[in-house]
PDB file of C-alpha atoms in Angstrom:
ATOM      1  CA  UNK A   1    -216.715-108.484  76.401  1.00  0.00           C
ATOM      2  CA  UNK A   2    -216.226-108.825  80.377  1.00  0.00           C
ATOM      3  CA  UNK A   3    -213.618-106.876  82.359  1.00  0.00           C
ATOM      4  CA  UNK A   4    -212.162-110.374  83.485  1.00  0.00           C
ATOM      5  CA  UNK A   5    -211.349-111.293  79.512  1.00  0.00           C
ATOM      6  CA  UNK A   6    -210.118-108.409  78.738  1.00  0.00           C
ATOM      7  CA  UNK A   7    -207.823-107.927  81.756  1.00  0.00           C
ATOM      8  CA  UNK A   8    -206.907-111.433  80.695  1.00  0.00           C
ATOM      9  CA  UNK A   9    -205.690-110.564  77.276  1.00  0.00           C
ATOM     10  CA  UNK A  10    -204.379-107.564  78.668  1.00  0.00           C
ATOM     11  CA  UNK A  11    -201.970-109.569  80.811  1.00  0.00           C
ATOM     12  CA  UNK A  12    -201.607-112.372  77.641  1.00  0.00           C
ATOM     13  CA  UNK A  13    -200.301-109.055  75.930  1.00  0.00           C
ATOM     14  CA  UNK A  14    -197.536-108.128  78.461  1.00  0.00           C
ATOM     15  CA  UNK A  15    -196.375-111.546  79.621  1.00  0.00           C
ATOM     16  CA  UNK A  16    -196.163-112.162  76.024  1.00  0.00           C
ATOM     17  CA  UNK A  17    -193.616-109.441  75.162  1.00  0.00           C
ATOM     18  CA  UNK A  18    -191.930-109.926  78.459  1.00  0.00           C
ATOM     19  CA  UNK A  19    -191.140-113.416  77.056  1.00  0.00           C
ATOM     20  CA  UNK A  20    -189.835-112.493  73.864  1.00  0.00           C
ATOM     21  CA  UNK A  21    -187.908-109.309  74.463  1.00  0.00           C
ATOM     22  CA  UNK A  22    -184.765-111.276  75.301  1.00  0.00           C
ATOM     23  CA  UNK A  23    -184.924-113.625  72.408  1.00  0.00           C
ATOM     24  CA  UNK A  24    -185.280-110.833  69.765  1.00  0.00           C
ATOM     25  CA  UNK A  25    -182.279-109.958  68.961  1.00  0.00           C
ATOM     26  CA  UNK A  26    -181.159-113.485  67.943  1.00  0.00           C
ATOM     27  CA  UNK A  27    -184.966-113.962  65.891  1.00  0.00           C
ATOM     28  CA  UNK A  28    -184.121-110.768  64.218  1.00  0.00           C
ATOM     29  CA  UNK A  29    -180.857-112.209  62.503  1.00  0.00           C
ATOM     30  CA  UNK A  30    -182.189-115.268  61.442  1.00  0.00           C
ATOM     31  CA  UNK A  31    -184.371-113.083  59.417  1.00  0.00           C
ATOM     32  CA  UNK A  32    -181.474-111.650  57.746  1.00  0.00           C
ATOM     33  CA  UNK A  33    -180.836-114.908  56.108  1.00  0.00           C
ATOM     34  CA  UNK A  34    -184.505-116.371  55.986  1.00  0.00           C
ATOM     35  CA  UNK A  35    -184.806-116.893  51.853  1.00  0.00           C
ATOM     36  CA  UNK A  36    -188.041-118.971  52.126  1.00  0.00           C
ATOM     37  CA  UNK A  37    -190.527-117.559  49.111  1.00  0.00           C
ATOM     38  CA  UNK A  38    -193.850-118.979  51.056  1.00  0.00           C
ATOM     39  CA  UNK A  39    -195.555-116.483  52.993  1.00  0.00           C
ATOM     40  CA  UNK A  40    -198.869-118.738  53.768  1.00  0.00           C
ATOM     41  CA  UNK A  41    -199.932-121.678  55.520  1.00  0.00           C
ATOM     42  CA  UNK A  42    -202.616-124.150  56.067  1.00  0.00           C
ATOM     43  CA  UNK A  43    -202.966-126.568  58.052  1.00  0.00           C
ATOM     44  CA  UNK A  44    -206.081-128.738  59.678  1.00  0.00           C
ATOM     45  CA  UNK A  45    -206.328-129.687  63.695  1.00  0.00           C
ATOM     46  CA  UNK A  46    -207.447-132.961  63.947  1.00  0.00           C
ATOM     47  CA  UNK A  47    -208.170-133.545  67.174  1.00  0.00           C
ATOM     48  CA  UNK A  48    -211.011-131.184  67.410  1.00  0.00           C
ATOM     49  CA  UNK A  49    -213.326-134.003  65.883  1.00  0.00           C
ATOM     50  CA  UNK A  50    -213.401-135.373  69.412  1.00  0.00           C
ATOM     51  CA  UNK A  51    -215.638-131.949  70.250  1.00  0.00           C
ATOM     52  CA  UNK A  52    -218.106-132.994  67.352  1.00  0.00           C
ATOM     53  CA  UNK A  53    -215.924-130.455  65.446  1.00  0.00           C
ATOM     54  CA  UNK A  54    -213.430-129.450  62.882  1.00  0.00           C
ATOM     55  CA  UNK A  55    -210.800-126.460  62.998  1.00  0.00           C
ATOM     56  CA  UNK A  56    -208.559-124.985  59.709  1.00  0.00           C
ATOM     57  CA  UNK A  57    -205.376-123.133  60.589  1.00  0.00           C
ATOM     58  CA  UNK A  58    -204.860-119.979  57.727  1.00  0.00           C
ATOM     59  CA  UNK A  59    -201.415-118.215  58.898  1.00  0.00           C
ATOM     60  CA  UNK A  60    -200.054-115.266  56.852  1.00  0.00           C
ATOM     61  CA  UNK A  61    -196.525-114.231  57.252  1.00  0.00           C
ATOM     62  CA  UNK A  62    -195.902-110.284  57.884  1.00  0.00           C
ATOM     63  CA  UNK A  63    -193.307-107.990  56.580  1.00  0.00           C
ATOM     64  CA  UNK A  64    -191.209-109.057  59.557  1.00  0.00           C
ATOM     65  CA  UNK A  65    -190.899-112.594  58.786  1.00  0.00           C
ATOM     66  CA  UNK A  66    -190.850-114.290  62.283  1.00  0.00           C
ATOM     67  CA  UNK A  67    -194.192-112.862  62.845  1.00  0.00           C
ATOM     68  CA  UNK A  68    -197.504-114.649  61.543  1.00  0.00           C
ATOM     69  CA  UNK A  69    -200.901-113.931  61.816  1.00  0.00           C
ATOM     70  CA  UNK A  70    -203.130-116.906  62.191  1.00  0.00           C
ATOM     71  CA  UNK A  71    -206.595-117.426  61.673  1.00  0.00           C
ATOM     72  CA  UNK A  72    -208.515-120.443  62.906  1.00  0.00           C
ATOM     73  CA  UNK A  73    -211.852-120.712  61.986  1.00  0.00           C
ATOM     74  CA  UNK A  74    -214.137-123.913  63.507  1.00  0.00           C
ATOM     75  CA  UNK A  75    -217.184-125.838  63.045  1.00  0.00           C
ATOM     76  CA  UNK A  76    -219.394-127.963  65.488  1.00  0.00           C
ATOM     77  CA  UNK A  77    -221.901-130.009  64.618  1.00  0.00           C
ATOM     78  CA  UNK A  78    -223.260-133.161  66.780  1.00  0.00           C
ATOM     79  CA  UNK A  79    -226.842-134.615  66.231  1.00  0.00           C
ATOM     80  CA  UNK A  80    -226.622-137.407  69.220  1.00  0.00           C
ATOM     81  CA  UNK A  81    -226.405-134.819  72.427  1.00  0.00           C
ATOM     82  CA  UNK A  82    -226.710-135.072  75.525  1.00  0.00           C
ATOM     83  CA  UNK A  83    -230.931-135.268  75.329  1.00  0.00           C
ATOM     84  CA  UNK A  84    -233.736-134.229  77.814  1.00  0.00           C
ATOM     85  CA  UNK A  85    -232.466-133.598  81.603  1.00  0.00           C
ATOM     86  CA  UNK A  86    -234.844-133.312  84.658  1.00  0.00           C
ATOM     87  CA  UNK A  87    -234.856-129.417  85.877  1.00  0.00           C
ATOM     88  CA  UNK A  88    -233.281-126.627  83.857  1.00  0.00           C
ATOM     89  CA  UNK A  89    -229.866-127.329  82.897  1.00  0.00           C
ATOM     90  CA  UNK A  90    -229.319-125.190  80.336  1.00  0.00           C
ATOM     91  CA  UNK A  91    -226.344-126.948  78.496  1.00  0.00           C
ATOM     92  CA  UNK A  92    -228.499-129.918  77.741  1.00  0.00           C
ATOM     93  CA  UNK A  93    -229.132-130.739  74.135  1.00  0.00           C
ATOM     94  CA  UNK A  94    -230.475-132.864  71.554  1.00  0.00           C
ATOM     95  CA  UNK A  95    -228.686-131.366  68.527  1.00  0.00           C
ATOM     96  CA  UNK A  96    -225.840-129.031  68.689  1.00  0.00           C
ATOM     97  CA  UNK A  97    -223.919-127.012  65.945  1.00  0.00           C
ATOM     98  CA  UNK A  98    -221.836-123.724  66.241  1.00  0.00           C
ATOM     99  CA  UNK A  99    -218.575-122.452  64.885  1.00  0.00           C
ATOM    100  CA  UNK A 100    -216.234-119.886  66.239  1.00  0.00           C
ATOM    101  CA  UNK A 101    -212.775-118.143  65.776  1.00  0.00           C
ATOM    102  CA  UNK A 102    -209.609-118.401  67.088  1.00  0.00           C
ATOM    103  CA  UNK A 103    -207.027-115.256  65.892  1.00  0.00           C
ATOM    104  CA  UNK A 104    -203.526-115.302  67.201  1.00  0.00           C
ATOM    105  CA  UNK A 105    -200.605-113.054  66.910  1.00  0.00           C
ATOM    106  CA  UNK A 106    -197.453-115.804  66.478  1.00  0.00           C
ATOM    107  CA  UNK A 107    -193.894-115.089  66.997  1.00  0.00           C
ATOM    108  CA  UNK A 108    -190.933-117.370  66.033  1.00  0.00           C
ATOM    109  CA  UNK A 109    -188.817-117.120  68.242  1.00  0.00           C
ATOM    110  CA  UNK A 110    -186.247-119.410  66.970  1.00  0.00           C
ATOM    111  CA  UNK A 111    -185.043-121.283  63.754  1.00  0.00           C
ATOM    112  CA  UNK A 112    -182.548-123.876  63.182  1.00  0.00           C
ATOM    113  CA  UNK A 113    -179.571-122.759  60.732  1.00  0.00           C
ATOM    114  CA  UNK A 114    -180.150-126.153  59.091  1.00  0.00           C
ATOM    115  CA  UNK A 115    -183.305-125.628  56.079  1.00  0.00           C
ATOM    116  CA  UNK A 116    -185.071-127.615  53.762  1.00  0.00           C
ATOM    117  CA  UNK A 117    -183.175-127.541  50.065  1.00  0.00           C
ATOM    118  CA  UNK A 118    -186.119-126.853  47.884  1.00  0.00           C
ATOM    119  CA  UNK A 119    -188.718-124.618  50.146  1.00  0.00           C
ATOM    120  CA  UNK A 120    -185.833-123.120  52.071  1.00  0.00           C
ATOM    121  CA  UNK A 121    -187.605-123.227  55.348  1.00  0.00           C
ATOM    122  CA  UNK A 122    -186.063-123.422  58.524  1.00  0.00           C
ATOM    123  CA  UNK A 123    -186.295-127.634  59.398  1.00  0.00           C
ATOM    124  CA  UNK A 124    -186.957-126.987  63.375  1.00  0.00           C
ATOM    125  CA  UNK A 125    -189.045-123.657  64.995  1.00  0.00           C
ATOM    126  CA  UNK A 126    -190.192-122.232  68.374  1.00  0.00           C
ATOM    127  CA  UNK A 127    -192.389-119.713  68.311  1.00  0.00           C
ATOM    128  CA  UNK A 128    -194.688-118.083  70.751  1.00  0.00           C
ATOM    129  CA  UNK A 129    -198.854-117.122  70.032  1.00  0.00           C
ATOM    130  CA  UNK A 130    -201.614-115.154  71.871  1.00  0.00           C
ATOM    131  CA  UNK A 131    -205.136-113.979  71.310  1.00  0.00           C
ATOM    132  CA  UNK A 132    -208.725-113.858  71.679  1.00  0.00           C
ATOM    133  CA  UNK A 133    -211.295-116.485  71.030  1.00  0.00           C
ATOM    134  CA  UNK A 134    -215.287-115.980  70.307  1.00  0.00           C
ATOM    135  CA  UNK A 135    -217.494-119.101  69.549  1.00  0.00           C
ATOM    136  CA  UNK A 136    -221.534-119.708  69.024  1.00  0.00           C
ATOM    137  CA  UNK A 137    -223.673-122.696  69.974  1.00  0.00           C
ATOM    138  CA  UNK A 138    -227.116-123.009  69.381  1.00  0.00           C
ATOM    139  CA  UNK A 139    -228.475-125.820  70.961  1.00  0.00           C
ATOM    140  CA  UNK A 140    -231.871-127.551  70.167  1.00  0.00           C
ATOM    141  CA  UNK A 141    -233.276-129.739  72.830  1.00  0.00           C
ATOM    142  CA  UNK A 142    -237.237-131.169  74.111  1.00  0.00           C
ATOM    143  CA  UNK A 143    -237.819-129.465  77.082  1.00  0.00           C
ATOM    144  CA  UNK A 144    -241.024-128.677  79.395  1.00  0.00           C
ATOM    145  CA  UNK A 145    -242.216-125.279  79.091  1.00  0.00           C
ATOM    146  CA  UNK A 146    -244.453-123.294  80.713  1.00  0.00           C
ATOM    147  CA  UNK A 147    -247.449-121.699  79.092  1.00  0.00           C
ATOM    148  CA  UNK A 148    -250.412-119.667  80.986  1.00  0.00           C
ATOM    149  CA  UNK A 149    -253.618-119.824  81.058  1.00  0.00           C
ATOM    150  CA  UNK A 150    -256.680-118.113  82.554  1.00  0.00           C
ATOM    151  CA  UNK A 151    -259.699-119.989  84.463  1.00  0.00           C
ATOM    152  CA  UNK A 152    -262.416-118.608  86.704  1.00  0.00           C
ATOM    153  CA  UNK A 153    -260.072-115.368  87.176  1.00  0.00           C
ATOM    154  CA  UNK A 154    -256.989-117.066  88.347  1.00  0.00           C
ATOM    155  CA  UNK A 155    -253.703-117.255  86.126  1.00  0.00           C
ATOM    156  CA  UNK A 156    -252.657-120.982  86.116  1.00  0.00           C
ATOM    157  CA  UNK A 157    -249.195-122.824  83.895  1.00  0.00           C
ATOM    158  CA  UNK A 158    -249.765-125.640  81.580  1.00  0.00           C
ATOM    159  CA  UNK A 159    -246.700-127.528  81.131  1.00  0.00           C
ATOM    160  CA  UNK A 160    -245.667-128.951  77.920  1.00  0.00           C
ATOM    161  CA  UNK A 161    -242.850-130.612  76.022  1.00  0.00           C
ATOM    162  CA  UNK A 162    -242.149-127.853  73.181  1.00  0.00           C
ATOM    163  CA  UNK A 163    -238.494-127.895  70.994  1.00  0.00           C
ATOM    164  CA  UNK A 164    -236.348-125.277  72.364  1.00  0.00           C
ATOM    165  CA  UNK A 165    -233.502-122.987  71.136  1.00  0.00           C
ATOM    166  CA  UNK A 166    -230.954-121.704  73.603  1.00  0.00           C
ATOM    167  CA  UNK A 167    -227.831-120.153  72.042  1.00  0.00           C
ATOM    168  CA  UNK A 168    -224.298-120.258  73.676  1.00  0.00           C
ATOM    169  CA  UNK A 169    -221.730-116.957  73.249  1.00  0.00           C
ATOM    170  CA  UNK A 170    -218.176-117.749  74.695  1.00  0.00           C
ATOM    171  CA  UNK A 171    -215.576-115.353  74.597  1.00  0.00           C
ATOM    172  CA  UNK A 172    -212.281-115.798  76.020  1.00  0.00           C
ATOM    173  CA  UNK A 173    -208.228-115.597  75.302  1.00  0.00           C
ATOM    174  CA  UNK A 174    -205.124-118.331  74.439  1.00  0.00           C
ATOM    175  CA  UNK A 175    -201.530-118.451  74.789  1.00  0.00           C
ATOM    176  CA  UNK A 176    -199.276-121.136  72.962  1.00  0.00           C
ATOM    177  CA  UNK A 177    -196.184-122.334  72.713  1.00  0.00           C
ATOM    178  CA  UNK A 178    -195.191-124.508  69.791  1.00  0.00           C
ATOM    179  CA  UNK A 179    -192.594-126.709  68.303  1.00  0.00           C
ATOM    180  CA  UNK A 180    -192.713-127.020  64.232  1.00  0.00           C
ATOM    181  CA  UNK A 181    -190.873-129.461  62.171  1.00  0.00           C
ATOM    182  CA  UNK A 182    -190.753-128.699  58.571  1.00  0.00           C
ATOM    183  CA  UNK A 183    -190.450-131.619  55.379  1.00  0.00           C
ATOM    184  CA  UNK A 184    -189.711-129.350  52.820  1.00  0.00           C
ATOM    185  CA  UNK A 185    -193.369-127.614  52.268  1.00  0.00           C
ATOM    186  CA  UNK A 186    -195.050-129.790  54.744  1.00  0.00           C
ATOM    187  CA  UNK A 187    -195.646-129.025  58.453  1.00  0.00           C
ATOM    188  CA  UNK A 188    -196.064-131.051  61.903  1.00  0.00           C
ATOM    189  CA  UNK A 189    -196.662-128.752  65.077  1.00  0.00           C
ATOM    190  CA  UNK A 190    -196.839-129.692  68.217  1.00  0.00           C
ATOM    191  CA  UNK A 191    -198.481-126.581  70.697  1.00  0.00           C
ATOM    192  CA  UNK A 192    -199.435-126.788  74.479  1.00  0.00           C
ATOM    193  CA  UNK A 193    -200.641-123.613  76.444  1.00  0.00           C
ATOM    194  CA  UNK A 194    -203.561-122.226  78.467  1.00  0.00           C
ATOM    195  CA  UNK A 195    -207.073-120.724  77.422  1.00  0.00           C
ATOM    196  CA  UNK A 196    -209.684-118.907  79.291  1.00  0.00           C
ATOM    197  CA  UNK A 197    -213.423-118.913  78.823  1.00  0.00           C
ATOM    198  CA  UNK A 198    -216.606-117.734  79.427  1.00  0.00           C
ATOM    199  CA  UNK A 199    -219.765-119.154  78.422  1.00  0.00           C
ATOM    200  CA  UNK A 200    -223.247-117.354  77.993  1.00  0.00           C
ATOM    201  CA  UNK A 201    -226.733-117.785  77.775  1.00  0.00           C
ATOM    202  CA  UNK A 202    -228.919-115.611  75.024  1.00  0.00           C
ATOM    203  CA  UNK A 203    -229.199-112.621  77.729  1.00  0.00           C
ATOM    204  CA  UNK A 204    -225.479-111.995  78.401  1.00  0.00           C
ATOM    205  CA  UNK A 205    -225.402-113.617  81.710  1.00  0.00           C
ATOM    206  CA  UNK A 206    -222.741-115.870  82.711  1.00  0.00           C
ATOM    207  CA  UNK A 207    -223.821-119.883  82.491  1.00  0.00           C
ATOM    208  CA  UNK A 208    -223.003-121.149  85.949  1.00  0.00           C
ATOM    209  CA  UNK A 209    -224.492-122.966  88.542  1.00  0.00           C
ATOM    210  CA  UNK A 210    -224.057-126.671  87.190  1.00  0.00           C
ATOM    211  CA  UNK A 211    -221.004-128.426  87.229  1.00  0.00           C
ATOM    212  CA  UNK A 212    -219.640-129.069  83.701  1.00  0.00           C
ATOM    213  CA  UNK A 213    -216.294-130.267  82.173  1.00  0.00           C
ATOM    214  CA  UNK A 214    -213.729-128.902  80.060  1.00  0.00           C
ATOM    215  CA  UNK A 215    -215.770-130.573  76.958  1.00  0.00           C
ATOM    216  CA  UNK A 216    -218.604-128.655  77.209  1.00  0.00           C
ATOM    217  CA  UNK A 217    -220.225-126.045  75.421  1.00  0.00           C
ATOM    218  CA  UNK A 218    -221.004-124.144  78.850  1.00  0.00           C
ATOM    219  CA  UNK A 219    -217.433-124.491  80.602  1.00  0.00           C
ATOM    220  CA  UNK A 220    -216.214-121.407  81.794  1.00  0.00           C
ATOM    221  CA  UNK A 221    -213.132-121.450  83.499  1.00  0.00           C
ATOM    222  CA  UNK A 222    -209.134-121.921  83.328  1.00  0.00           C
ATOM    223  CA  UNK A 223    -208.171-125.117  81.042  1.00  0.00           C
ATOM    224  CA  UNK A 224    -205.132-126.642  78.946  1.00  0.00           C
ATOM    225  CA  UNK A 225    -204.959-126.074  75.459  1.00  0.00           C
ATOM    226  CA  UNK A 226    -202.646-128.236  73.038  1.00  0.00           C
ATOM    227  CA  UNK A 227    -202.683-130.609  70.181  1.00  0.00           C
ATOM    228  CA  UNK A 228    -201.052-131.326  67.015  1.00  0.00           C
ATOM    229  CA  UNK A 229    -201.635-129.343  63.802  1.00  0.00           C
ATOM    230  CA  UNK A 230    -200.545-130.935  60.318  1.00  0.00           C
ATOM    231  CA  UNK A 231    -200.486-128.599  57.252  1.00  0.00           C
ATOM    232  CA  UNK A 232    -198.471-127.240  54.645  1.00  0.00           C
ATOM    233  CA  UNK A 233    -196.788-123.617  53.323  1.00  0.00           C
ATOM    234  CA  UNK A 234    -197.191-121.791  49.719  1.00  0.00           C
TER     235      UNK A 234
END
């Protein structure tokens, strides 16, 4: 991993507990009364479809119960890319699938006194996540490749159109903030934050040089993160 991601998670780490320190206190005695038997959750993010993918939510409550642990596995998949370009832009593709990983460290920091009756969870939350990120592409596309040859002594390239594999490792780092209302076991959260990535070819180098969007596999760069997340506690 780079010295800019980790220096970024670094910072994700401190700002983070900067943030929270003064809210503690107040978290810490809502604990106290916190008599909610469901120490799991699940939940699915729909709006990853629109990036040919899906993403499940798996969050495990720890022995301090306003802190979570959340795992967010994903899966890409999209047979209709973006085809054959001219030149050698390496994010172009044919087919696409990957999946990746999301892990976050989540802190509540507050709960409403009111609770659901039967599951005894809190009805409103706040809480505050961080982590790293790590996702794999491996694209598939019909590109013209060069092949040598020798004739009369002198080393000459034959171009042809051949199917090429070029995979995609991005690595990177999130911070959330998030609203959850509760229905008894059910859940609704709403997050917004920021992410960080960097995307790279099969040698380790840094994809750059093209101009690309937030949507892409081969973004690197600052963007938004946010969405909704519907799921469910047991």
């Amino acid at each position: 991993m780079s010295v800019i991601v980790k220096s970024f998670i670094l910072l994700t780490l401190v700002i983070g507990a900067s943030w929270i320190a003064p809210d503690a206190a107040q978290a810490q005695s809502s604990t106290q009364s916190d008599s909610s038997r469901f120490t799991n959750m699940l939940a699915i993010v729909p709006q990853y479809a629109i990036l040919d993918g899906i993403r499940i939510d798996y969050a495990k409550r720890l022995k301090n119960k306003n802190q979570w642990l959340v795992f967010a596995p994903q899966f890409y998949s999209d047979l209709n890319g973006y085809g054959w370009y001219p030149g050698s832009y390496y994010g172009a593709y044919q087919t696409m699938t990957g999946v990746g990983i999301n892990t976050y460290y989540q802190f509540v920091v507050f709960k409403s006194a009111k609770k659901n009756l039967s599951s005894k969870i809190s009805r409103q939350s706040v809480y505050f996540s961080f982590g790293p990120s790590f996702q794999y592409f491996s694209l598939q596309n019909l590109e013209e490749v060069a092949s040598p040859f020798v004739e009369d002594g002198v080393t000459y390239y034959r171009f042809s159109l051949e199917q090429v594999r070029k995979p995609v490792y991005r690595v990177g780092g999130i911070a959330d903030v998030g609203y959850q209302l509760a229905f008894d076991r059910f859940l609704l959260d709403l997050y917004v934050g920021v992410q960080v990535k960097y995307s790279m070819d099969g040698n380790g180098q840094l994809i750059e040089g093209y101009y690309t969007d937030w949507t892409e596999v081969t973004y690197s760069g600052i963007l938004l993160d946010g969405g909704v997340k519907l799921g469910f506690f047991f």
